[in-house]
């Protein structure tokens, strides 16, 4: 396709992009300064106030100097988590508690007193395996597993909770007045409740590696912050963000994950106000959990974590693991499982700001077919609307949007459009008037509708924290209300931090007022989460509850995984941004946000062709796969850079589509267990310390190890293959490599190092098709990679790819493939599931056989046993069986044989002669083997 001419826009003059000096650092934030500079308060536990309840234990705390009285509630849960909740004992008004993030009250375990003294009380649950020890003065709370202290809450006495006060009659300019009013640049923040910040520290004993706390453009392992800025969690619209920075970006997940060889645990700080987190690594003598003074043994590492938030209550959940998989499940039980996306959403998405008109969209769509490149979704940015009025279409550029969607739907493709949270102030627009009359806008501190500037100019902002507003917004997606929409239209929420061009830090003032009278400061980090929720609900409602939604959101919070996908925002077309995208996505993955990706090629500036290829290759091996670019950048459809580049991009996208059966199965696993598809190496190799800091390569599920090329003009890549007892197979060559080494892997522009782990089975499509709807109809190929014990197994999940039938009618098919004793078995992976699945396996490859088999025999339920033709590749010891028609939904076996030994027993390194075949087939096999080996055979 010829490049389409368009006006060049200098993004530096767009209000959104005026510079990073607009954003605060920690020293600019009053509550942070108060806590860091203030005294350590020495809280005392009044042990005689202890009450054991069905939800745990409650204690009263007292701070002697300030006489602040607090209420401590400790709630252990049956899934090995402990919730610590601290509030004022008698607040003058309720403090904000984050709603809608936790998916339900976890089942609490009953506590019992294990031992008690004047200085402490120890409570136990879970048959005594877990204990909580509460120390009287100075207050601290220890969590023990098997009598060993894992976590100490308030270990350094950082507990801080500023009690709410009635406002003074008038604000003074002295220190007291500054507690109620804060100024940043020209912006004045009036605090309705005065200073209300909270904080506490936790010591994680034995840990020297911690992760999580997205979103930051930084490495996977969190850095020691004692000599620098803390990590900030405050959702902001940051264009072309700085790299290796701890400043806040578009979303926040206040989950920290700690790992050591024998334990993984998490700390979830449920607070939606501005939050800072300090991390400090050190060595100390361990605690034994019995009585002070501390018993000294070998010095062990520890990690100290200090949380500081502007408001709310202390609501902290400790997840005890003990392993990574258990921790992911515990967190999913707390905040929700990853939504199972419709299959098309795992395909390739083509986007830019903006495709010009309907003809442009159709030309791009045709270009993918002409160049034999599969894709599923094309996207429209803000220019598709009538004057930046969302839920409208520019009548000159998109006069027949429904026909455009039907044009795409005929090709089994979808359209995504943008809806931002700001609403243009326009008395002539029905949606603006309806939102105003319904009371759906955020208010300013004077009670008027808050006004801020964004793409349309002066705008009001929807108050998504209100259930009524969310319900109204959801109804706006109905086909009769959203004119020009069809069921194949899906949605993208952008600018929902929220972004306000003329606001403090380009966001909403903290003293704006939401539903229930809550100030914006209390729930700032929830704003995008709530729009995401309302949009997903709208698409579900549009289909009558039958179809899965697809919604991409730039802003997010804990629990956003239930709603759809997120991406890493306005990145830059440079090698450094390609490189940082990997740890950014891994950080999201370990904190529950599994459906995540980065804009391919970089949103702003123009990538060189090699960078574009390498980015496509990396993103094709990541969960959310979208090419997107800014207004003013050159067009970058995959075929605009010459045939060599086009061929490399085509290969990367086609390989993505071939791997979709595996990806979809991994998302089903995330949806049911919480395990993310994208995993740091340490998740799969928890005992190997060499993996703990690796963030340039990763695992896709448990089977594939990937090391994207992120530097220019590279001819080889150093790849760590973990596990001294593991076997790894190069996906491109099938060559086997031992684990426990770092390998130099040659690469060309067309290749990326990918290895399949011995012991795994991976299902692929035999082709890519033009989109996921075509790919679904293609036969499957199975690759079984043997481990050192000659075993392999894996799962395949199938359903209709778009509806909730898998949930409501159990309309799904889950199959397990296991290879052991020379037999590849296809069996049910679940007792449930009734999906009428016509998928067939066309080919099977087995990697790691030690010698060439003599025969391969198929045993299909209800059919006669039969021989299968096969190929043997001597150089890599690979068996390939083609031209199969094995139905996935049926039970079958593939028997791999070599030579016959005495009494038909196994005689070779990988030869297994079953005694379960019928007598005639056993005799036929015996004759075949003896003839081929020129051996005498006497029939019995």
mmCIF file with all atom_site columns, C-alpha atoms in Angstrom, residues 213-214 233 252-256 267-271 275 307 331 557-558:
data_model
loop_
_atom_site.group_PDB
_atom_site.id
_atom_site.type_symbol
_atom_site.label_atom_id
_atom_site.label_alt_id
_atom_site.label_comp_id
_atom_site.label_asym_id
_atom_site.label_entity_id
_atom_site.label_seq_id
_atom_site.pdbx_PDB_ins_code
_atom_site.Cartn_x
_atom_site.Cartn_y
_atom_site.Cartn_z
_atom_site.occupancy
_atom_site.B_iso_or_equiv
_atom_site.pdbx_formal_charge
_atom_site.auth_seq_id
_atom_site.auth_comp_id
_atom_site.auth_asym_id
_atom_site.auth_atom_id
_atom_site.pdbx_PDB_model_num
ATOM 1  C CA . UNK A 1 213 ? 4.704  -2.743  42.357 1.00 0.00 ? 213 UNK A CA 1
ATOM 2  C CA . UNK A 1 214 ? 3.911  -1.894  38.742 1.00 0.00 ? 214 UNK A CA 1
ATOM 3  C CA . UNK A 1 233 ? 2.157  4.451   42.980 1.00 0.00 ? 233 UNK A CA 1
ATOM 4  C CA . UNK A 1 252 ? -0.746 0.787   40.072 1.00 0.00 ? 252 UNK A CA 1
ATOM 5  C CA . UNK A 1 253 ? -0.805 -2.640  41.659 1.00 0.00 ? 253 UNK A CA 1
ATOM 6  C CA . UNK A 1 254 ? 0.277  -2.395  45.321 1.00 0.00 ? 254 UNK A CA 1
ATOM 7  C CA . UNK A 1 255 ? 1.483  -5.997  45.459 1.00 0.00 ? 255 UNK A CA 1
ATOM 8  C CA . UNK A 1 256 ? 5.066  -6.845  46.362 1.00 0.00 ? 256 UNK A CA 1
ATOM 9  C CA . UNK A 1 267 ? 2.453  -8.273  50.602 1.00 0.00 ? 267 UNK A CA 1
ATOM 10 C CA . UNK A 1 268 ? -0.700 -6.637  49.247 1.00 0.00 ? 268 UNK A CA 1
ATOM 11 C CA . UNK A 1 269 ? -1.303 -3.069  50.465 1.00 0.00 ? 269 UNK A CA 1
ATOM 12 C CA . UNK A 1 270 ? -4.942 -2.331  49.667 1.00 0.00 ? 270 UNK A CA 1
ATOM 13 C CA . UNK A 1 271 ? -4.946 1.449   49.296 1.00 0.00 ? 271 UNK A CA 1
ATOM 14 C CA . UNK A 1 275 ? 1.450  5.695   47.836 1.00 0.00 ? 275 UNK A CA 1
ATOM 15 C CA . UNK A 1 307 ? 4.604  1.697   52.748 1.00 0.00 ? 307 UNK A CA 1
ATOM 16 C CA . UNK A 1 331 ? -3.772 -13.412 44.998 1.00 0.00 ? 331 UNK A CA 1
ATOM 17 C CA . UNK A 1 557 ? -5.339 -1.215  39.613 1.00 0.00 ? 557 UNK A CA 1
ATOM 18 C CA . UNK A 1 558 ? -5.359 -4.517  41.470 1.00 0.00 ? 558 UNK A CA 1
#
